[in-house]
Amino acid sequence: MKCKKCGKKAVANLRAYRISLCADCYVEFYKRLVERSIKKYKILSKEEQILLAVSGGKDSSAMASVLKEIGFEFEMLYIDLGIGDYSRDSKQKVEELSDLLKVRLNIVELKDYGFTIPQARGRVCSVCGTAKRYIMNRFARENGFDVVATGHTAEDIASFYLKNIAGNQQAFAEKLLPRIEPFDAKVVARARPLFEISEKENMLYAILKKLPFKSGECLYAPKPDWKEIVYDIELKKPGFVKNFVRGLTVEVKKPSETRYCSICGEIASGDICSFCKIRSKFSKSF
Ligand SMILES: [Zn+2]
Ligand SMILES: [Zn+2]
């Protein structure tokens, strides 16, 4: 198999694009892919203050590296959820990434809010998602950032969408756009620069660029049923995932009434925000 661009030995056969590429041509191809996507969907602008949420995994490490390569400036945020070795190893990877890219790394520890994820027995994954969203938004706003970028991939978006549509929770669909503008002064814009990029593409870029990243899922991660369905369809219909996420054009409506948490003052859907509800249950310092 030879590189379609330069004729050298190919390392990647990209079925969704019907092209084989060598290592150097792949890195260039990936950069252009992300750059085009950011322009097309106006995901990020070079004029804004960008905070990148990094986890130590391949996707967010690839995101940080490629954004730097295509000329974006940003700071990174790592949220230490207190999940034993998993969090410790992940933190080490983001510290290495920060040294490599020469980008400032901010670290927030969930334990400063009085609890850690392993203490949220039984429903750690939904607690984890709520805690991450809360801390990201609050940290970004309090530190003057205009937008938080996360490393969600095309597979994340497609599987999350299918799962929620199947569960008849269409309201979730609007959380899956490449960019969501704030609907309130307390909310910071959210961006997903890799929303049409696949996990394999990120993995290959991370490996070829020798980026530090931790492999393996969190021990609390749910069974990836919907992801596996997405992988299966992609296997039979190469290009499905990309076409699927490109087709998600949901109008984002402003909530009719914005409410604020009576405890912490952040955005809430009721009297108390979902993060404070969790804190009141698990945190001794609450
Ligand atoms: Zn080549
Ligand atoms: Zn609250």
PDB file of C-alpha atoms and ligand atoms in Angstrom:
ATOM      1  CA  MET A   1       0.000   0.000   0.000  1.00  0.00           C
ATOM      2  CA  LYS A   2       1.475   3.321  -1.107  1.00  0.00           C
ATOM      3  CA  CYS A   3       0.735   6.913  -0.116  1.00  0.00           C
ATOM      4  CA  LYS A   4      -1.622   8.435  -2.656  1.00  0.00           C
ATOM      5  CA  LYS A   5       0.081  11.815  -2.316  1.00  0.00           C
ATOM      6  CA  CYS A   6       3.802  11.056  -2.378  1.00  0.00           C
ATOM      7  CA  GLY A   7       4.199   7.335  -3.136  1.00  0.00           C
ATOM      8  CA  LYS A   8       6.010   6.444   0.115  1.00  0.00           C
ATOM      9  CA  LYS A   9       4.871   3.519   2.242  1.00  0.00           C
ATOM     10  CA  ALA A  10       1.367   4.208   3.540  1.00  0.00           C
ATOM     11  CA  VAL A  11       0.601   3.860   7.275  1.00  0.00           C
ATOM     12  CA  ALA A  12      -3.101   4.634   7.087  1.00  0.00           C
ATOM     13  CA  ASN A  13      -5.954   3.529   4.885  1.00  0.00           C
ATOM     14  CA  LEU A  14      -8.767   6.019   5.477  1.00  0.00           C
ATOM     15  CA  ARG A  15     -11.842   4.242   4.208  1.00  0.00           C
ATOM     16  CA  ALA A  16     -14.153   7.176   4.872  1.00  0.00           C
ATOM     17  CA  TYR A  17     -12.041   9.258   2.457  1.00  0.00           C
ATOM     18  CA  ARG A  18     -10.922   6.384   0.191  1.00  0.00           C
ATOM     19  CA  ILE A  19      -7.294   7.391   0.558  1.00  0.00           C
ATOM     20  CA  SER A  20      -4.047   5.801   1.816  1.00  0.00           C
ATOM     21  CA  LEU A  21      -1.362   8.046   3.291  1.00  0.00           C
ATOM     22  CA  CYS A  22       2.182   7.866   4.663  1.00  0.00           C
ATOM     23  CA  ALA A  23       3.023   9.230   8.130  1.00  0.00           C
ATOM     24  CA  ASP A  24       4.009  12.747   7.017  1.00  0.00           C
ATOM     25  CA  CYS A  25       1.120  13.155   4.600  1.00  0.00           C
ATOM     26  CA  TYR A  26      -1.315  11.847   7.236  1.00  0.00           C
ATOM     27  CA  VAL A  27      -0.242  14.452   9.822  1.00  0.00           C
ATOM     28  CA  GLU A  28      -0.772  17.192   7.213  1.00  0.00           C
ATOM     29  CA  PHE A  29      -4.096  15.677   6.133  1.00  0.00           C
ATOM     30  CA  TYR A  30      -5.334  15.579   9.759  1.00  0.00           C
ATOM     31  CA  LYS A  31      -4.312  19.188  10.376  1.00  0.00           C
ATOM     32  CA  ARG A  32      -6.177  20.374   7.286  1.00  0.00           C
ATOM     33  CA  LEU A  33      -9.197  18.275   8.282  1.00  0.00           C
ATOM     34  CA  VAL A  34      -9.454  19.929  11.707  1.00  0.00           C
ATOM     35  CA  GLU A  35      -8.677  23.381  10.329  1.00  0.00           C
ATOM     36  CA  ARG A  36     -11.378  23.097   7.647  1.00  0.00           C
ATOM     37  CA  SER A  37     -13.912  21.860  10.158  1.00  0.00           C
ATOM     38  CA  ILE A  38     -13.212  24.743  12.570  1.00  0.00           C
ATOM     39  CA  LYS A  39     -13.625  27.279   9.738  1.00  0.00           C
ATOM     40  CA  LYS A  40     -16.697  25.684   8.204  1.00  0.00           C
ATOM     41  CA  TYR A  41     -18.656  25.488  11.461  1.00  0.00           C
ATOM     42  CA  LYS A  42     -17.072  28.579  13.076  1.00  0.00           C
ATOM     43  CA  ILE A  43     -16.094  26.414  16.035  1.00  0.00           C
ATOM     44  CA  LEU A  44     -13.297  28.637  17.381  1.00  0.00           C
ATOM     45  CA  SER A  45     -11.843  32.016  16.546  1.00  0.00           C
ATOM     46  CA  LYS A  46      -8.255  33.140  17.065  1.00  0.00           C
ATOM     47  CA  GLU A  47      -9.511  36.344  18.706  1.00  0.00           C
ATOM     48  CA  GLU A  48     -11.113  34.630  21.702  1.00  0.00           C
ATOM     49  CA  GLN A  49      -9.691  33.348  24.982  1.00  0.00           C
ATOM     50  CA  ILE A  50      -9.854  29.573  24.699  1.00  0.00           C
ATOM     51  CA  LEU A  51      -9.778  27.030  27.519  1.00  0.00           C
ATOM     52  CA  LEU A  52      -9.168  23.428  26.456  1.00  0.00           C
ATOM     53  CA  ALA A  53     -10.523  20.689  28.687  1.00  0.00           C
ATOM     54  CA  VAL A  54      -7.943  17.891  28.635  1.00  0.00           C
ATOM     55  CA  SER A  55      -8.292  14.420  30.134  1.00  0.00           C
ATOM     56  CA  GLY A  56      -4.968  12.770  29.338  1.00  0.00           C
ATOM     57  CA  GLY A  57      -6.685  10.626  26.674  1.00  0.00           C
ATOM     58  CA  LYS A  58      -5.775  10.441  22.967  1.00  0.00           C
ATOM     59  CA  ASP A  59      -8.594  12.676  21.746  1.00  0.00           C
ATOM     60  CA  SER A  60      -7.956  15.731  23.920  1.00  0.00           C
ATOM     61  CA  SER A  61      -4.160  15.337  23.552  1.00  0.00           C
ATOM     62  CA  ALA A  62      -4.569  15.296  19.753  1.00  0.00           C
ATOM     63  CA  MET A  63      -6.897  18.309  19.982  1.00  0.00           C
ATOM     64  CA  ALA A  64      -4.361  20.348  21.986  1.00  0.00           C
ATOM     65  CA  SER A  65      -1.487  19.468  19.665  1.00  0.00           C
ATOM     66  CA  VAL A  66      -3.346  20.143  16.416  1.00  0.00           C
ATOM     67  CA  LEU A  67      -4.807  23.447  17.630  1.00  0.00           C
ATOM     68  CA  LYS A  68      -1.325  24.609  18.526  1.00  0.00           C
ATOM     69  CA  GLU A  69      -0.067  23.495  15.092  1.00  0.00           C
ATOM     70  CA  ILE A  70      -2.728  25.456  13.238  1.00  0.00           C
ATOM     71  CA  GLY A  71      -1.983  28.614  15.191  1.00  0.00           C
ATOM     72  CA  PHE A  72      -4.456  28.789  18.089  1.00  0.00           C
ATOM     73  CA  GLU A  73      -3.475  30.067  21.513  1.00  0.00           C
ATOM     74  CA  PHE A  74      -5.137  28.605  24.583  1.00  0.00           C
ATOM     75  CA  GLU A  75      -4.727  27.359  28.141  1.00  0.00           C
ATOM     76  CA  MET A  76      -5.616  23.848  29.284  1.00  0.00           C
ATOM     77  CA  LEU A  77      -7.737  22.654  32.206  1.00  0.00           C
ATOM     78  CA  TYR A  78      -7.447  19.251  33.853  1.00  0.00           C
ATOM     79  CA  ILE A  79     -10.094  18.249  36.380  1.00  0.00           C
ATOM     80  CA  ASP A  80      -8.753  15.764  38.925  1.00  0.00           C
ATOM     81  CA  LEU A  81     -11.743  13.609  39.826  1.00  0.00           C
ATOM     82  CA  GLY A  82      -9.857  11.667  42.488  1.00  0.00           C
ATOM     83  CA  ILE A  83     -10.218   8.259  40.788  1.00  0.00           C
ATOM     84  CA  GLY A  84      -7.058   6.675  42.280  1.00  0.00           C
ATOM     85  CA  ASP A  85      -4.325   5.575  39.842  1.00  0.00           C
ATOM     86  CA  TYR A  86      -6.486   6.470  36.862  1.00  0.00           C
ATOM     87  CA  SER A  87      -6.589  10.153  37.798  1.00  0.00           C
ATOM     88  CA  ARG A  88      -2.946  10.171  38.872  1.00  0.00           C
ATOM     89  CA  ASP A  89      -1.709   8.664  35.575  1.00  0.00           C
ATOM     90  CA  SER A  90      -3.976  10.924  33.523  1.00  0.00           C
ATOM     91  CA  LYS A  91      -2.672  13.989  35.349  1.00  0.00           C
ATOM     92  CA  GLN A  92       0.889  12.934  34.613  1.00  0.00           C
ATOM     93  CA  LYS A  93       0.058  12.699  30.893  1.00  0.00           C
ATOM     94  CA  VAL A  94      -1.471  16.171  30.764  1.00  0.00           C
ATOM     95  CA  GLU A  95       1.538  17.567  32.607  1.00  0.00           C
ATOM     96  CA  GLU A  96       3.820  16.000  29.972  1.00  0.00           C
ATOM     97  CA  LEU A  97       1.577  17.412  27.242  1.00  0.00           C
ATOM     98  CA  SER A  98       1.756  20.866  28.789  1.00  0.00           C
ATOM     99  CA  ASP A  99       5.590  20.695  28.825  1.00  0.00           C
ATOM    100  CA  LEU A 100       5.727  19.411  25.251  1.00  0.00           C
ATOM    101  CA  LEU A 101       3.373  22.025  23.804  1.00  0.00           C
ATOM    102  CA  LYS A 102       4.532  24.799  26.149  1.00  0.00           C
ATOM    103  CA  VAL A 103       0.935  25.587  27.048  1.00  0.00           C
ATOM    104  CA  ARG A 104      -0.231  26.601  30.528  1.00  0.00           C
ATOM    105  CA  LEU A 105      -2.054  23.859  32.429  1.00  0.00           C
ATOM    106  CA  ASN A 106      -4.638  24.636  35.128  1.00  0.00           C
ATOM    107  CA  ILE A 107      -5.678  21.901  37.529  1.00  0.00           C
ATOM    108  CA  VAL A 108      -8.892  21.844  39.577  1.00  0.00           C
ATOM    109  CA  GLU A 109      -9.410  19.095  42.129  1.00  0.00           C
ATOM    110  CA  LEU A 110     -12.908  17.808  42.738  1.00  0.00           C
ATOM    111  CA  LYS A 111     -11.908  17.015  46.312  1.00  0.00           C
ATOM    112  CA  ASP A 112     -11.800  20.773  46.976  1.00  0.00           C
ATOM    113  CA  TYR A 113     -15.592  20.598  46.625  1.00  0.00           C
ATOM    114  CA  GLY A 114     -15.628  18.032  49.411  1.00  0.00           C
ATOM    115  CA  PHE A 115     -15.941  14.726  47.540  1.00  0.00           C
ATOM    116  CA  THR A 116     -14.382  12.521  44.873  1.00  0.00           C
ATOM    117  CA  ILE A 117     -15.989  10.361  42.183  1.00  0.00           C
ATOM    118  CA  PRO A 118     -15.461   7.000  43.967  1.00  0.00           C
ATOM    119  CA  GLN A 119     -17.503   8.396  46.867  1.00  0.00           C
ATOM    120  CA  ALA A 120     -20.501   8.969  44.583  1.00  0.00           C
ATOM    121  CA  ARG A 121     -21.470   5.319  44.873  1.00  0.00           C
ATOM    122  CA  GLY A 122     -23.809   3.781  42.351  1.00  0.00           C
ATOM    123  CA  ARG A 123     -24.092   6.633  39.881  1.00  0.00           C
ATOM    124  CA  VAL A 124     -20.524   7.745  39.364  1.00  0.00           C
ATOM    125  CA  CYS A 125     -20.825   8.324  35.618  1.00  0.00           C
ATOM    126  CA  SER A 126     -23.669  10.795  35.656  1.00  0.00           C
ATOM    127  CA  VAL A 127     -22.069  12.485  38.672  1.00  0.00           C
ATOM    128  CA  CYS A 128     -18.782  12.661  36.789  1.00  0.00           C
ATOM    129  CA  GLY A 129     -20.406  14.333  33.762  1.00  0.00           C
ATOM    130  CA  THR A 130     -22.259  16.850  35.921  1.00  0.00           C
ATOM    131  CA  ALA A 131     -19.135  17.673  37.952  1.00  0.00           C
ATOM    132  CA  LYS A 132     -16.968  18.137  34.848  1.00  0.00           C
ATOM    133  CA  ARG A 133     -19.477  20.411  33.101  1.00  0.00           C
ATOM    134  CA  TYR A 134     -19.973  22.478  36.256  1.00  0.00           C
ATOM    135  CA  ILE A 135     -16.263  22.940  37.002  1.00  0.00           C
ATOM    136  CA  MET A 136     -15.352  23.643  33.356  1.00  0.00           C
ATOM    137  CA  ASN A 137     -17.971  26.344  33.015  1.00  0.00           C
ATOM    138  CA  ARG A 138     -17.309  27.968  36.358  1.00  0.00           C
ATOM    139  CA  PHE A 139     -13.519  27.909  36.002  1.00  0.00           C
ATOM    140  CA  ALA A 140     -13.709  29.348  32.474  1.00  0.00           C
ATOM    141  CA  ARG A 141     -16.035  32.176  33.463  1.00  0.00           C
ATOM    142  CA  GLU A 142     -14.214  33.104  36.654  1.00  0.00           C
ATOM    143  CA  ASN A 143     -10.912  33.210  34.794  1.00  0.00           C
ATOM    144  CA  GLY A 144     -12.035  35.265  31.812  1.00  0.00           C
ATOM    145  CA  PHE A 145     -12.223  32.630  29.069  1.00  0.00           C
ATOM    146  CA  ASP A 146     -14.708  33.070  26.201  1.00  0.00           C
ATOM    147  CA  VAL A 147     -15.082  29.431  25.277  1.00  0.00           C
ATOM    148  CA  VAL A 148     -14.393  25.920  26.608  1.00  0.00           C
ATOM    149  CA  ALA A 149     -13.296  23.370  24.003  1.00  0.00           C
ATOM    150  CA  THR A 150     -13.699  19.651  24.676  1.00  0.00           C
ATOM    151  CA  GLY A 151     -12.304  16.646  22.795  1.00  0.00           C
ATOM    152  CA  HIS A 152     -15.622  15.029  21.845  1.00  0.00           C
ATOM    153  CA  THR A 153     -15.262  12.930  18.702  1.00  0.00           C
ATOM    154  CA  ALA A 154     -17.664  12.098  15.876  1.00  0.00           C
ATOM    155  CA  GLU A 155     -18.301   8.704  17.536  1.00  0.00           C
ATOM    156  CA  ASP A 156     -19.082  10.357  20.904  1.00  0.00           C
ATOM    157  CA  ILE A 157     -21.565  12.635  19.224  1.00  0.00           C
ATOM    158  CA  ALA A 158     -23.214  10.007  17.022  1.00  0.00           C
ATOM    159  CA  SER A 159     -23.544   7.468  19.868  1.00  0.00           C
ATOM    160  CA  PHE A 160     -24.831  10.029  22.358  1.00  0.00           C
ATOM    161  CA  TYR A 161     -27.356  11.246  19.816  1.00  0.00           C
ATOM    162  CA  LEU A 162     -28.621   7.744  18.968  1.00  0.00           C
ATOM    163  CA  LYS A 163     -28.838   6.778  22.632  1.00  0.00           C
ATOM    164  CA  ASN A 164     -30.933   9.802  23.494  1.00  0.00           C
ATOM    165  CA  ILE A 165     -33.134   9.614  20.438  1.00  0.00           C
ATOM    166  CA  ALA A 166     -33.774   5.959  21.256  1.00  0.00           C
ATOM    167  CA  GLY A 167     -34.627   7.013  24.809  1.00  0.00           C
ATOM    168  CA  ASN A 168     -36.900   9.719  23.400  1.00  0.00           C
ATOM    169  CA  GLN A 169     -34.955  12.534  25.013  1.00  0.00           C
ATOM    170  CA  GLN A 170     -34.556  14.823  22.013  1.00  0.00           C
ATOM    171  CA  ALA A 171     -33.653  17.753  24.266  1.00  0.00           C
ATOM    172  CA  PHE A 172     -30.201  16.193  24.494  1.00  0.00           C
ATOM    173  CA  ALA A 173     -29.669  16.573  20.769  1.00  0.00           C
ATOM    174  CA  GLU A 174     -28.809  20.238  21.046  1.00  0.00           C
ATOM    175  CA  LYS A 175     -25.884  19.439  23.322  1.00  0.00           C
ATOM    176  CA  LEU A 176     -24.171  17.853  20.364  1.00  0.00           C
ATOM    177  CA  LEU A 177     -23.508  20.734  18.028  1.00  0.00           C
ATOM    178  CA  PRO A 178     -19.978  21.787  17.081  1.00  0.00           C
ATOM    179  CA  ARG A 179     -20.455  25.043  18.974  1.00  0.00           C
ATOM    180  CA  ILE A 180     -23.038  26.299  21.442  1.00  0.00           C
ATOM    181  CA  GLU A 181     -23.271  29.971  22.276  1.00  0.00           C
ATOM    182  CA  PRO A 182     -24.069  30.998  25.856  1.00  0.00           C
ATOM    183  CA  PHE A 183     -27.731  31.682  26.625  1.00  0.00           C
ATOM    184  CA  ASP A 184     -26.903  33.462  29.867  1.00  0.00           C
ATOM    185  CA  ALA A 185     -24.066  35.571  31.323  1.00  0.00           C
ATOM    186  CA  LYS A 186     -23.170  32.700  33.647  1.00  0.00           C
ATOM    187  CA  VAL A 187     -22.674  30.267  30.793  1.00  0.00           C
ATOM    188  CA  VAL A 188     -19.497  30.135  28.703  1.00  0.00           C
ATOM    189  CA  ALA A 189     -19.639  29.059  25.036  1.00  0.00           C
ATOM    190  CA  ARG A 190     -18.820  25.400  24.355  1.00  0.00           C
ATOM    191  CA  ALA A 191     -16.860  24.176  21.354  1.00  0.00           C
ATOM    192  CA  ARG A 192     -16.067  20.726  19.974  1.00  0.00           C
ATOM    193  CA  PRO A 193     -13.259  21.167  17.461  1.00  0.00           C
ATOM    194  CA  LEU A 194     -13.086  17.394  16.778  1.00  0.00           C
ATOM    195  CA  PHE A 195     -16.812  16.910  16.298  1.00  0.00           C
ATOM    196  CA  GLU A 196     -16.436  15.440  12.806  1.00  0.00           C
ATOM    197  CA  ILE A 197     -13.091  13.724  13.452  1.00  0.00           C
ATOM    198  CA  SER A 198     -13.046  10.034  14.346  1.00  0.00           C
ATOM    199  CA  GLU A 199     -11.279   8.363  17.270  1.00  0.00           C
ATOM    200  CA  LYS A 200      -9.037   6.403  14.926  1.00  0.00           C
ATOM    201  CA  GLU A 201      -7.923   9.602  13.217  1.00  0.00           C
ATOM    202  CA  ASN A 202      -7.074  11.142  16.606  1.00  0.00           C
ATOM    203  CA  MET A 203      -5.279   7.999  17.730  1.00  0.00           C
ATOM    204  CA  LEU A 204      -3.149   7.842  14.607  1.00  0.00           C
ATOM    205  CA  TYR A 205      -2.227  11.517  14.878  1.00  0.00           C
ATOM    206  CA  ALA A 206      -1.377  11.143  18.592  1.00  0.00           C
ATOM    207  CA  ILE A 207       0.862   8.136  17.855  1.00  0.00           C
ATOM    208  CA  LEU A 208       2.620   9.676  14.836  1.00  0.00           C
ATOM    209  CA  LYS A 209       3.244  12.909  16.756  1.00  0.00           C
ATOM    210  CA  LYS A 210       4.432  10.879  19.801  1.00  0.00           C
ATOM    211  CA  LEU A 211       2.037  12.741  22.081  1.00  0.00           C
ATOM    212  CA  PRO A 212       1.700  11.685  25.715  1.00  0.00           C
ATOM    213  CA  PHE A 213      -1.681  10.063  26.321  1.00  0.00           C
ATOM    214  CA  LYS A 214      -3.127   7.431  28.602  1.00  0.00           C
ATOM    215  CA  SER A 215      -4.913   4.490  27.011  1.00  0.00           C
ATOM    216  CA  GLY A 216      -7.662   2.547  28.695  1.00  0.00           C
ATOM    217  CA  GLU A 217     -11.040   3.617  29.983  1.00  0.00           C
ATOM    218  CA  CYS A 218     -11.932   4.844  33.426  1.00  0.00           C
ATOM    219  CA  LEU A 219     -12.960   1.850  35.544  1.00  0.00           C
ATOM    220  CA  TYR A 220     -16.349   3.476  36.046  1.00  0.00           C
ATOM    221  CA  ALA A 221     -17.021   3.992  32.330  1.00  0.00           C
ATOM    222  CA  PRO A 222     -20.373   2.522  31.249  1.00  0.00           C
ATOM    223  CA  LYS A 223     -20.597  -0.353  28.772  1.00  0.00           C
ATOM    224  CA  PRO A 224     -20.035   1.209  25.361  1.00  0.00           C
ATOM    225  CA  ASP A 225     -23.124  -0.380  23.750  1.00  0.00           C
ATOM    226  CA  TRP A 226     -24.101   2.591  21.606  1.00  0.00           C
ATOM    227  CA  LYS A 227     -20.506   3.254  20.618  1.00  0.00           C
ATOM    228  CA  GLU A 228     -20.208  -0.354  19.445  1.00  0.00           C
ATOM    229  CA  ILE A 229     -23.326   0.059  17.334  1.00  0.00           C
ATOM    230  CA  VAL A 230     -21.763   3.140  15.770  1.00  0.00           C
ATOM    231  CA  TYR A 231     -18.490   1.232  15.107  1.00  0.00           C
ATOM    232  CA  ASP A 232     -20.477  -1.597  13.495  1.00  0.00           C
ATOM    233  CA  ILE A 233     -22.330   0.708  11.135  1.00  0.00           C
ATOM    234  CA  GLU A 234     -19.097   2.501  10.237  1.00  0.00           C
ATOM    235  CA  LEU A 235     -17.469  -0.841   9.437  1.00  0.00           C
ATOM    236  CA  LYS A 236     -20.254  -1.702   6.998  1.00  0.00           C
ATOM    237  CA  LYS A 237     -20.755   1.816   5.676  1.00  0.00           C
ATOM    238  CA  PRO A 238     -17.448   3.710   5.798  1.00  0.00           C
ATOM    239  CA  GLY A 239     -18.106   7.444   6.145  1.00  0.00           C
ATOM    240  CA  PHE A 240     -21.371   6.956   8.049  1.00  0.00           C
ATOM    241  CA  VAL A 241     -20.212   8.661  11.253  1.00  0.00           C
ATOM    242  CA  LYS A 242     -18.953  11.774   9.519  1.00  0.00           C
ATOM    243  CA  ASN A 243     -22.058  12.133   7.399  1.00  0.00           C
ATOM    244  CA  PHE A 244     -24.223  11.558  10.438  1.00  0.00           C
ATOM    245  CA  VAL A 245     -22.693  14.284  12.594  1.00  0.00           C
ATOM    246  CA  ARG A 246     -22.634  16.705   9.674  1.00  0.00           C
ATOM    247  CA  GLY A 247     -26.358  16.203   9.361  1.00  0.00           C
ATOM    248  CA  LEU A 248     -27.058  17.259  12.941  1.00  0.00           C
ATOM    249  CA  THR A 249     -28.347  20.755  12.486  1.00  0.00           C
ATOM    250  CA  VAL A 250     -30.551  21.347  15.456  1.00  0.00           C
ATOM    251  CA  GLU A 251     -31.777  24.830  16.220  1.00  0.00           C
ATOM    252  CA  VAL A 252     -30.724  25.699  19.757  1.00  0.00           C
ATOM    253  CA  LYS A 253     -33.524  27.433  21.572  1.00  0.00           C
ATOM    254  CA  LYS A 254     -32.935  29.636  24.576  1.00  0.00           C
ATOM    255  CA  PRO A 255     -34.655  28.207  27.663  1.00  0.00           C
ATOM    256  CA  SER A 256     -37.824  30.185  28.315  1.00  0.00           C
ATOM    257  CA  GLU A 257     -36.717  31.125  31.823  1.00  0.00           C
ATOM    258  CA  THR A 258     -33.215  31.021  33.312  1.00  0.00           C
ATOM    259  CA  ARG A 259     -32.965  30.043  36.949  1.00  0.00           C
ATOM    260  CA  TYR A 260     -30.033  30.192  39.328  1.00  0.00           C
ATOM    261  CA  CYS A 261     -28.994  27.803  42.065  1.00  0.00           C
ATOM    262  CA  SER A 262     -29.999  29.135  45.489  1.00  0.00           C
ATOM    263  CA  ILE A 263     -26.792  27.685  46.952  1.00  0.00           C
ATOM    264  CA  CYS A 264     -23.967  28.510  44.525  1.00  0.00           C
ATOM    265  CA  GLY A 265     -25.613  30.935  42.079  1.00  0.00           C
ATOM    266  CA  GLU A 266     -24.767  28.956  38.926  1.00  0.00           C
ATOM    267  CA  ILE A 267     -27.344  28.084  36.258  1.00  0.00           C
ATOM    268  CA  ALA A 268     -29.967  25.602  37.487  1.00  0.00           C
ATOM    269  CA  SER A 269     -33.051  23.914  36.098  1.00  0.00           C
ATOM    270  CA  GLY A 270     -34.759  24.065  39.490  1.00  0.00           C
ATOM    271  CA  ASP A 271     -34.098  25.725  42.824  1.00  0.00           C
ATOM    272  CA  ILE A 272     -30.776  23.923  43.338  1.00  0.00           C
ATOM    273  CA  CYS A 273     -28.339  23.040  40.538  1.00  0.00           C
ATOM    274  CA  SER A 274     -27.557  19.406  39.826  1.00  0.00           C
ATOM    275  CA  PHE A 275     -23.965  19.779  41.047  1.00  0.00           C
ATOM    276  CA  CYS A 276     -25.033  21.154  44.444  1.00  0.00           C
ATOM    277  CA  LYS A 277     -27.579  18.332  44.740  1.00  0.00           C
ATOM    278  CA  ILE A 278     -24.726  15.876  44.276  1.00  0.00           C
ATOM    279  CA  ARG A 279     -22.496  17.789  46.686  1.00  0.00           C
ATOM    280  CA  SER A 280     -25.145  17.865  49.373  1.00  0.00           C
ATOM    281  CA  LYS A 281     -25.334  14.098  49.109  1.00  0.00           C
ATOM    282  CA  PHE A 282     -21.654  13.163  49.005  1.00  0.00           C
ATOM    283  CA  SER A 283     -19.632  16.038  50.423  1.00  0.00           C
ATOM    284  CA  LYS A 284     -18.824  16.312  54.113  1.00  0.00           C
ATOM    285  CA  SER A 285     -17.778  19.946  53.683  1.00  0.00           C
ATOM    286  CA  PHE A 286     -21.191  20.942  52.368  1.00  0.00           C
TER     287      PHE A 286
HETATM  288 ZN    ZN B   1       2.938  10.638   1.606  1.00  0.00          ZN
HETATM  289 ZN    ZN B   2     -25.352  25.019  42.813  1.00  0.00          ZN
END
